[in-house]
GROMACS .gro file of C-alpha atoms in nm:
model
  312
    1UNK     CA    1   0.183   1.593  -1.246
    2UNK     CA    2  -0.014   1.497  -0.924
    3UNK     CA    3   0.229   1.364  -0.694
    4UNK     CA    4   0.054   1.165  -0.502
    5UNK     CA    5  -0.160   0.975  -0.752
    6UNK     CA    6   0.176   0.897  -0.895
    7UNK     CA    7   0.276   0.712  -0.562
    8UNK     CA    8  -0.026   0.572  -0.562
    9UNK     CA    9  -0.002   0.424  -0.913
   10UNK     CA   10   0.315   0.246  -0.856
   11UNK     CA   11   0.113   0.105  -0.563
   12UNK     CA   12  -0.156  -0.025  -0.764
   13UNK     CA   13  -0.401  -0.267  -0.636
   14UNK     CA   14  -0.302  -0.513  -0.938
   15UNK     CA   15  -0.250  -0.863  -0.795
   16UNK     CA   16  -0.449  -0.786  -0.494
   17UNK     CA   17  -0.717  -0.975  -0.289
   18UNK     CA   18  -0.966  -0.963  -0.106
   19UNK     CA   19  -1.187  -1.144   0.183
   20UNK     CA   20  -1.477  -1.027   0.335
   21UNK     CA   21  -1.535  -1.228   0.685
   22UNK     CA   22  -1.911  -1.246   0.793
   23UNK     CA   23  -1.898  -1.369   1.172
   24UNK     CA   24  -2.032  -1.360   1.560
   25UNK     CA   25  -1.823  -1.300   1.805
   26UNK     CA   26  -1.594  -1.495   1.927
   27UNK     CA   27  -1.398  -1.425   1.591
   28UNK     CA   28  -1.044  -1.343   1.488
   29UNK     CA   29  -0.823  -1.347   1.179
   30UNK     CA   30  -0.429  -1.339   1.164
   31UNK     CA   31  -0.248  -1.196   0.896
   32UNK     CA   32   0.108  -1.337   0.888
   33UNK     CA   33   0.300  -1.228   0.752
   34UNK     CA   34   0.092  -0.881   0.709
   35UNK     CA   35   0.138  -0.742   0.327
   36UNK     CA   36   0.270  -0.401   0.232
   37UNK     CA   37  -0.027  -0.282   0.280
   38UNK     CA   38  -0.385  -0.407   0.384
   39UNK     CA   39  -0.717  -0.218   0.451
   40UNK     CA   40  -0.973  -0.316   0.708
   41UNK     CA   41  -1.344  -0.192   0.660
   42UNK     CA   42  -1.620  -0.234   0.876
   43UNK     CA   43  -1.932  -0.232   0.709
   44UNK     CA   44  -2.163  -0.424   1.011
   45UNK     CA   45  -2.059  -0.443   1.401
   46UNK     CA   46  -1.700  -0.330   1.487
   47UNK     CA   47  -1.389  -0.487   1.616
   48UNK     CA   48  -1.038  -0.469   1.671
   49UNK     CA   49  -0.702  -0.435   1.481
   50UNK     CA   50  -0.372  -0.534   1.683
   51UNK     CA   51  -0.042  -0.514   1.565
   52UNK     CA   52   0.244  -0.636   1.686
   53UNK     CA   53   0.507  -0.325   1.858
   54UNK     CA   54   0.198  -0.054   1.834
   55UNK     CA   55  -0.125   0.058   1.991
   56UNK     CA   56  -0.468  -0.198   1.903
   57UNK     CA   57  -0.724   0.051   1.736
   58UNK     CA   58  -1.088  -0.003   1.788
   59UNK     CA   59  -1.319  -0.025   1.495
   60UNK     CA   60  -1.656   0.062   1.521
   61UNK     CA   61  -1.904   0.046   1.178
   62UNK     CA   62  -1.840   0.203   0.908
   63UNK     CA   63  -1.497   0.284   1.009
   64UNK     CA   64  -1.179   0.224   0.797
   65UNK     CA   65  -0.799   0.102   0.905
   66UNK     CA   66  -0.509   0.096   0.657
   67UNK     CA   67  -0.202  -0.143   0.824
   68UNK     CA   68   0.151  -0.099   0.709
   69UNK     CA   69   0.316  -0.477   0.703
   70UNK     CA   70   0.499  -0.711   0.692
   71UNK     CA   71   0.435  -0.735   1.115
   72UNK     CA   72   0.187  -0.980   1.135
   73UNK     CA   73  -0.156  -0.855   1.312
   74UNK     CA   74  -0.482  -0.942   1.404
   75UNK     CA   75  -0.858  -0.864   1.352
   76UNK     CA   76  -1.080  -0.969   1.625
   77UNK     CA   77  -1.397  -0.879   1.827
   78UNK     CA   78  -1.182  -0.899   2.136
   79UNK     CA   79  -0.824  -0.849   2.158
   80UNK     CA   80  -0.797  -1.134   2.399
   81UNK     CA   81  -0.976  -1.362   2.133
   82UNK     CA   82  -0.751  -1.629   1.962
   83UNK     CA   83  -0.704  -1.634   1.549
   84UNK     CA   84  -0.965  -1.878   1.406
   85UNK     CA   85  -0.825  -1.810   1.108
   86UNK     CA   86  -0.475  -1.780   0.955
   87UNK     CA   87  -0.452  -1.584   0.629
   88UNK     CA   88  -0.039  -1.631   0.483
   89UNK     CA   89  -0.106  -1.449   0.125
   90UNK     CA   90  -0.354  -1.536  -0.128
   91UNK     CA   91  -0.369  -1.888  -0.157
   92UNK     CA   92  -0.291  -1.996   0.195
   93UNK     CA   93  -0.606  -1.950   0.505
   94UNK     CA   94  -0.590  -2.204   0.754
   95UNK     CA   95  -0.787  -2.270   1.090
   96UNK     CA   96  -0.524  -2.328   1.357
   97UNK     CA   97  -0.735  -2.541   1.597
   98UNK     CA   98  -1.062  -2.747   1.632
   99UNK     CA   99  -1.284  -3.031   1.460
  100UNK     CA  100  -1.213  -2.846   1.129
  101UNK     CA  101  -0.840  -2.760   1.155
  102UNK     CA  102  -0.635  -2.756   0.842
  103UNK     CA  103  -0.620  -2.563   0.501
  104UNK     CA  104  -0.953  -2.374   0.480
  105UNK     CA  105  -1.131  -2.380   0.107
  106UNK     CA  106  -1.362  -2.025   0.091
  107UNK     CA  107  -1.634  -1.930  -0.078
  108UNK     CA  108  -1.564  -1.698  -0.299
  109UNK     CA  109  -1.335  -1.477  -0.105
  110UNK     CA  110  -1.566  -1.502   0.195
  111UNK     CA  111  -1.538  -1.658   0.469
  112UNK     CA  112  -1.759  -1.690   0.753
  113UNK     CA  113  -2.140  -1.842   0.871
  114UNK     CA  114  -2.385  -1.664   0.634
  115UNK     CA  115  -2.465  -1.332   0.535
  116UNK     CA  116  -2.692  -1.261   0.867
  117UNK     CA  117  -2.370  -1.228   1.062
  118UNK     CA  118  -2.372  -0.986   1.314
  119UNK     CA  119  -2.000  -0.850   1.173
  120UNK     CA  120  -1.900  -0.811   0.839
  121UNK     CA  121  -1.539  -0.677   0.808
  122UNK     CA  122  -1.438  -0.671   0.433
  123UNK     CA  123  -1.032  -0.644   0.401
  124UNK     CA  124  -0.795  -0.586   0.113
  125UNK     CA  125  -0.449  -0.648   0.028
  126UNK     CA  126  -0.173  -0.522  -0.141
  127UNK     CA  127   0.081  -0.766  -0.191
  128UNK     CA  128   0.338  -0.528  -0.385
  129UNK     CA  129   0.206  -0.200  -0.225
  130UNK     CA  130   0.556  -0.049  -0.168
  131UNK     CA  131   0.903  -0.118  -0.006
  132UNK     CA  132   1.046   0.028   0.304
  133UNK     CA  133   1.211   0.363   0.177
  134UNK     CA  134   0.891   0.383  -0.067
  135UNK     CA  135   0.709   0.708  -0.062
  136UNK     CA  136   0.409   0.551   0.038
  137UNK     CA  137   0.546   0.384   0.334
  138UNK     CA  138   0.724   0.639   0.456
  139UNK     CA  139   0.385   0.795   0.493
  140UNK     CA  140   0.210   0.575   0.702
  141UNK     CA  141   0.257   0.520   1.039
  142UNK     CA  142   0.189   0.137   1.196
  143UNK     CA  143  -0.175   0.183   1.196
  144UNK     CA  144  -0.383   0.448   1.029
  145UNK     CA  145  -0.775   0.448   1.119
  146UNK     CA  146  -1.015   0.675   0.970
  147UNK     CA  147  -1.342   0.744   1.190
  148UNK     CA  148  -1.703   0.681   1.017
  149UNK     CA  149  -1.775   1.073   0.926
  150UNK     CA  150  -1.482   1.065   0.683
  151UNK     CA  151  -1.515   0.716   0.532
  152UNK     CA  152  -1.651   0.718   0.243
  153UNK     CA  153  -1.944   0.489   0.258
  154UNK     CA  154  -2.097   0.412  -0.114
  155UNK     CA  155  -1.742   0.265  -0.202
  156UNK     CA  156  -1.784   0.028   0.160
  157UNK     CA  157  -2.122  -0.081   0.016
  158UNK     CA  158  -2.009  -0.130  -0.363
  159UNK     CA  159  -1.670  -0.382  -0.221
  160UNK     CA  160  -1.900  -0.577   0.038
  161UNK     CA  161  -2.128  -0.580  -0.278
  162UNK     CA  162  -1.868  -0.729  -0.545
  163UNK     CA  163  -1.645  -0.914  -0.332
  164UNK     CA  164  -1.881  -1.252  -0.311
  165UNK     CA  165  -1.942  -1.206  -0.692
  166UNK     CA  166  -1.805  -1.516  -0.894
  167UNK     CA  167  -1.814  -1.371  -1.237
  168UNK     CA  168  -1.571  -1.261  -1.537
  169UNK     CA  169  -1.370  -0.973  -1.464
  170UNK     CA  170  -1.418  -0.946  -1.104
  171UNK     CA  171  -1.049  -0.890  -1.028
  172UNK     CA  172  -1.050  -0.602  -1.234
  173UNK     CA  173  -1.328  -0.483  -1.018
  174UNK     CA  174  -1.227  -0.506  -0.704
  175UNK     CA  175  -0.886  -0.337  -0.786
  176UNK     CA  176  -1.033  -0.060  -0.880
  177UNK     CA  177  -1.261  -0.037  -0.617
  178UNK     CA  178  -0.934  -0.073  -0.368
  179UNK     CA  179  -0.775   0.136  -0.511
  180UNK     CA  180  -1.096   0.387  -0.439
  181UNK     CA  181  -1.081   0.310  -0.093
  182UNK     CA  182  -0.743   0.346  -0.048
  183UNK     CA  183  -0.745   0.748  -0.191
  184UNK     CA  184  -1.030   0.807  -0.017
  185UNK     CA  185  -0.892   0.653   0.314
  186UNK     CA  186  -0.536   0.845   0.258
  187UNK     CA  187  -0.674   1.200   0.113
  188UNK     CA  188  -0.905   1.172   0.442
  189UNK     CA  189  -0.638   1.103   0.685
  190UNK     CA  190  -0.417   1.363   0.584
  191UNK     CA  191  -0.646   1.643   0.590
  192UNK     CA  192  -0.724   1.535   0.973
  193UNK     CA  193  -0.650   1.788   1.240
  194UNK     CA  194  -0.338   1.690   1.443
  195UNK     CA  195  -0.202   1.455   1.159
  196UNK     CA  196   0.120   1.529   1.029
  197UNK     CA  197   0.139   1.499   0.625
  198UNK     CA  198   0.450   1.291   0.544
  199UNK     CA  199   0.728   1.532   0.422
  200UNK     CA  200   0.701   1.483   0.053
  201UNK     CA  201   0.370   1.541   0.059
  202UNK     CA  202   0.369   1.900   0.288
  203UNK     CA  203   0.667   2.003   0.037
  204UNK     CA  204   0.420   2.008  -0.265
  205UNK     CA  205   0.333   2.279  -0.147
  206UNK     CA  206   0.651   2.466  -0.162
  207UNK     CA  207   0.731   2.701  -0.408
  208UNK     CA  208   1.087   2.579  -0.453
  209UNK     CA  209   1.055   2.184  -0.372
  210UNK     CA  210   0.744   2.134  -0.485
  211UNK     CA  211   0.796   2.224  -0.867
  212UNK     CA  212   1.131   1.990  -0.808
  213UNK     CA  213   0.927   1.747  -0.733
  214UNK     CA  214   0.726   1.730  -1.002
  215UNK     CA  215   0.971   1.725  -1.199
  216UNK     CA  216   1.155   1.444  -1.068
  217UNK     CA  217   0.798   1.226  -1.171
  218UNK     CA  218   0.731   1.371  -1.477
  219UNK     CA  219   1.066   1.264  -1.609
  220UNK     CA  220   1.216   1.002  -1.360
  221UNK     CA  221   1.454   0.904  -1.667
  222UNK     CA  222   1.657   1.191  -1.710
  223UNK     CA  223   2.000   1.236  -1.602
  224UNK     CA  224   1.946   1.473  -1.332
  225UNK     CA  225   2.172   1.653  -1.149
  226UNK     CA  226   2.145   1.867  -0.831
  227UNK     CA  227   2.267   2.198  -1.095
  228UNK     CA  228   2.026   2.097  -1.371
  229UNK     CA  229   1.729   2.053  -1.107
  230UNK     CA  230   1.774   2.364  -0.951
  231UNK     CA  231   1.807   2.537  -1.315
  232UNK     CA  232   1.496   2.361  -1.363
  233UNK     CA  233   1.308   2.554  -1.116
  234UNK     CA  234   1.528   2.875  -1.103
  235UNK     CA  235   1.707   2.939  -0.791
  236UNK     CA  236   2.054   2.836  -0.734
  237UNK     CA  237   2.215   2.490  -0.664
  238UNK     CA  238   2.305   2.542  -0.272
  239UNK     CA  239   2.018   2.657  -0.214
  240UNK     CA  240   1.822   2.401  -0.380
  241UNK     CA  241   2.020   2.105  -0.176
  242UNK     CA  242   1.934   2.285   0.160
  243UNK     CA  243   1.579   2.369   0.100
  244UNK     CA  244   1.496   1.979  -0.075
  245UNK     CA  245   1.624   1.775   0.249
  246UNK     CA  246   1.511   2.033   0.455
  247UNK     CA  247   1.108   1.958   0.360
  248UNK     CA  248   1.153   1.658   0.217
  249UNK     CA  249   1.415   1.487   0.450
  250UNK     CA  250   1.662   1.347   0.197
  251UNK     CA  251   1.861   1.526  -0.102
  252UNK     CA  252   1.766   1.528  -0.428
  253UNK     CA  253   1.899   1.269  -0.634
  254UNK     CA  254   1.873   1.050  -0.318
  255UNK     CA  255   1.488   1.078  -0.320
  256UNK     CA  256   1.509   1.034  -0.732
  257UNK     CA  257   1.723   0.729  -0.673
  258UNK     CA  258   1.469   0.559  -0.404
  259UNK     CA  259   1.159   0.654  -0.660
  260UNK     CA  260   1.349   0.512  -0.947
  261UNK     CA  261   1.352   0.161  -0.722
  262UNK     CA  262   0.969   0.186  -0.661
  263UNK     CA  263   0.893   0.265  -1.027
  264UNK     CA  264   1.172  -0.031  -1.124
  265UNK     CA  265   0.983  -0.271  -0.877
  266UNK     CA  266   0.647  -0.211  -1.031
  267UNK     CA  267   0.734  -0.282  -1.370
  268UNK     CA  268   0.965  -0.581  -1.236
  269UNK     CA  269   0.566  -0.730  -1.157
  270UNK     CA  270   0.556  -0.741  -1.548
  271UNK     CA  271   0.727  -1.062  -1.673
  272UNK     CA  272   0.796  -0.907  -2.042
  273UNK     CA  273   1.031  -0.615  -2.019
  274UNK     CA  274   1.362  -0.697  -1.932
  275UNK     CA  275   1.580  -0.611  -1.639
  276UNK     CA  276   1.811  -0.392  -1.921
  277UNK     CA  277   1.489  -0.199  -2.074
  278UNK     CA  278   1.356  -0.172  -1.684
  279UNK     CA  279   1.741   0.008  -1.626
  280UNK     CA  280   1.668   0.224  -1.922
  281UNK     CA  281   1.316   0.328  -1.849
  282UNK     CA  282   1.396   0.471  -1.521
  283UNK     CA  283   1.772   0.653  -1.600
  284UNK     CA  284   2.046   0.390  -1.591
  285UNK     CA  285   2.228   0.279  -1.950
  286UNK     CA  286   2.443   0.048  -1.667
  287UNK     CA  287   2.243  -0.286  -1.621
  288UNK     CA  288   2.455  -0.343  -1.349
  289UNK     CA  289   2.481   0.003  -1.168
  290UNK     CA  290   2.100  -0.044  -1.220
  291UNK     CA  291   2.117  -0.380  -1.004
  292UNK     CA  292   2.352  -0.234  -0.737
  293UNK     CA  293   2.109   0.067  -0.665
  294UNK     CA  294   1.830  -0.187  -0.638
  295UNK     CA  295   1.983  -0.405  -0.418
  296UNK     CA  296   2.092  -0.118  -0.182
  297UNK     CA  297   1.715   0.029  -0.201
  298UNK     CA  298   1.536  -0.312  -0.172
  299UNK     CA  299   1.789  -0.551  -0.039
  300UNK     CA  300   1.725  -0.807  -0.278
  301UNK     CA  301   1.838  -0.787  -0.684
  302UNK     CA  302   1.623  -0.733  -0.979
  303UNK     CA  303   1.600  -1.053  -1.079
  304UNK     CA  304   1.534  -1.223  -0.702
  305UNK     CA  305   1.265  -0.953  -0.667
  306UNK     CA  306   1.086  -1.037  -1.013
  307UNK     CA  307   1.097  -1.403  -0.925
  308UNK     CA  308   0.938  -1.380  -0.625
  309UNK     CA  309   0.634  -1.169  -0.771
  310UNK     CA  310   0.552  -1.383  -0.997
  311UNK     CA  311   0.605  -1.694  -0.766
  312UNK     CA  312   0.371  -1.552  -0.602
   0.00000   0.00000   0.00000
């Protein structure tokens, strides 16, 4: 089991959009709220990302940003440049001031003066790309910018390429070419000198932890236990405990409840199973003790957080 294409998975680019903005400066975009997660690619000029509560990061071409939301930010020339455009989700863009002001109708996913721009900056969104506690999120910090040597370019070219396209099965596209991006942009930024790994992801390489861990994805289902675990992987059930929240920062069955959650939200996207079968699928024959753990993970219950995906 490869870890961290299994976070990945259950943050999917499935539902996600994209907007490629084609302008001269002056030039800014707001995304508010921010998603879970959105990536910023520069494919001509360069520019700025600002985010509310952290550092602004510089973008020059051919350089990559992931942001982690929901704190709204900006993407600008000039940090000092106001939004021209307002981005709220997928089916909201407005211009906030001027002749023009109002709900904005793009082309398709573009928006901008005409493909001899002097900036292109293609961005992509993942509305359901995790929940605070997630693994993925507790990987990133606010901003996390990958410099032009490590980006890898052909996948820039191909989404700057396909995002204008109005033809059949062009969502399908672009998700996977997001998704690309994304384990490009992630695998690149961890193996950076002077970046810490998040903790799940250094503990793979444990001898101890990281066959737990495995375990834990390959059968997220299974009534655990902290004994039965540490059977699993042969050492005793003390020392298990210790050496698990020692590289991974949590216990056990804490960790297996919080990736239970994410798996449970990403099939909660799907309107067919049910909220009993979604209990079952991830280790809980107790609809309701299934509910309780989700609400204490995600704040909000299974069914609030299913009706909101698909309001959306």
């Amino acid at each position: 089991m490869d870890v961290l294409a299994d976070v990945l998975r259950a943050a999917r680019a499935q539902g996600s959009w994209a907007l490629q903005v084609l302008h001269d400066p002056p030039w800014a975009v707001l995304y508010r709220p921010s998603p879970p997660l959105m990536l910023h690619a520069v494919v001509r000029g360069a520019g700025w990302i600002a985010v509310d509560g952290a550092e602004p990061v510089r973008l020059a071409e051919r350089e990559v940003a992931v942001v982690r939301g929901p704190v709204p930010h900006k993407v600008a020339d000039a940090l000092e440049t106001p939004a021209q455009l307002v981005v709220e989700g997928a089916e909201r863009c407005t211009e906030p001031a001027g002749p023009g002001s109002g709900p904005v109708r793009l082309a398709p996913r573009t928006y901008g003066r005409d493909g001899a721009a002097s900036t292109v900056v293609v961005s992509g969104s993942y509305p359901w790309g995790g929940h605070p506690g997630s693994p993925l999120l507790d990987a990133l910090p606010p901003v996390l910018h990958l410099s032009a040597d490590r980006t890898p370019h052909a996948l820039l070219d191909a989404i700057s390429h396909e995002i204008p396209v109005d033809e059949p099965g062009q969502e399908t596209v672009l998700d996977g070419l997001l998704d690309a991006l994304l384990i490009r942009t992630l695998r690149g930024w961890f193996g950076r000198s002077g970046v810490v790994p998040p903790a799940w992801f250094g503990a793979l390489d444990d001898p101890v932890v990281g066959p737990a861990l495995r375990r834990l994805h390959e059968r997220p289902g299974e009534s655990w236990t902290v004994a039965g675990l540490a059977a699993a992987v042969g050492v005793s059930r003390a020392g298990l405990a210790r050496r698990f929240k020692d590289r991974v920062g949590r216990p056990p069955l804490t960790y297996l409840t919080n990736w239970r959650m994410t798996l449970a939200a990403s099939m909660l996207r799907d309107p067919v199973p049910s909220v009993a079968e979604i209990a079952h699928r991830v280790g809980y024959t107790d609809a309701f003790a299934f509910a309780t753990a989700f609400k204490r993970v995600l704040g909000t219950t299974p069914s609030d957080y299913r009706a909101s995906c698909l309001r959306h």
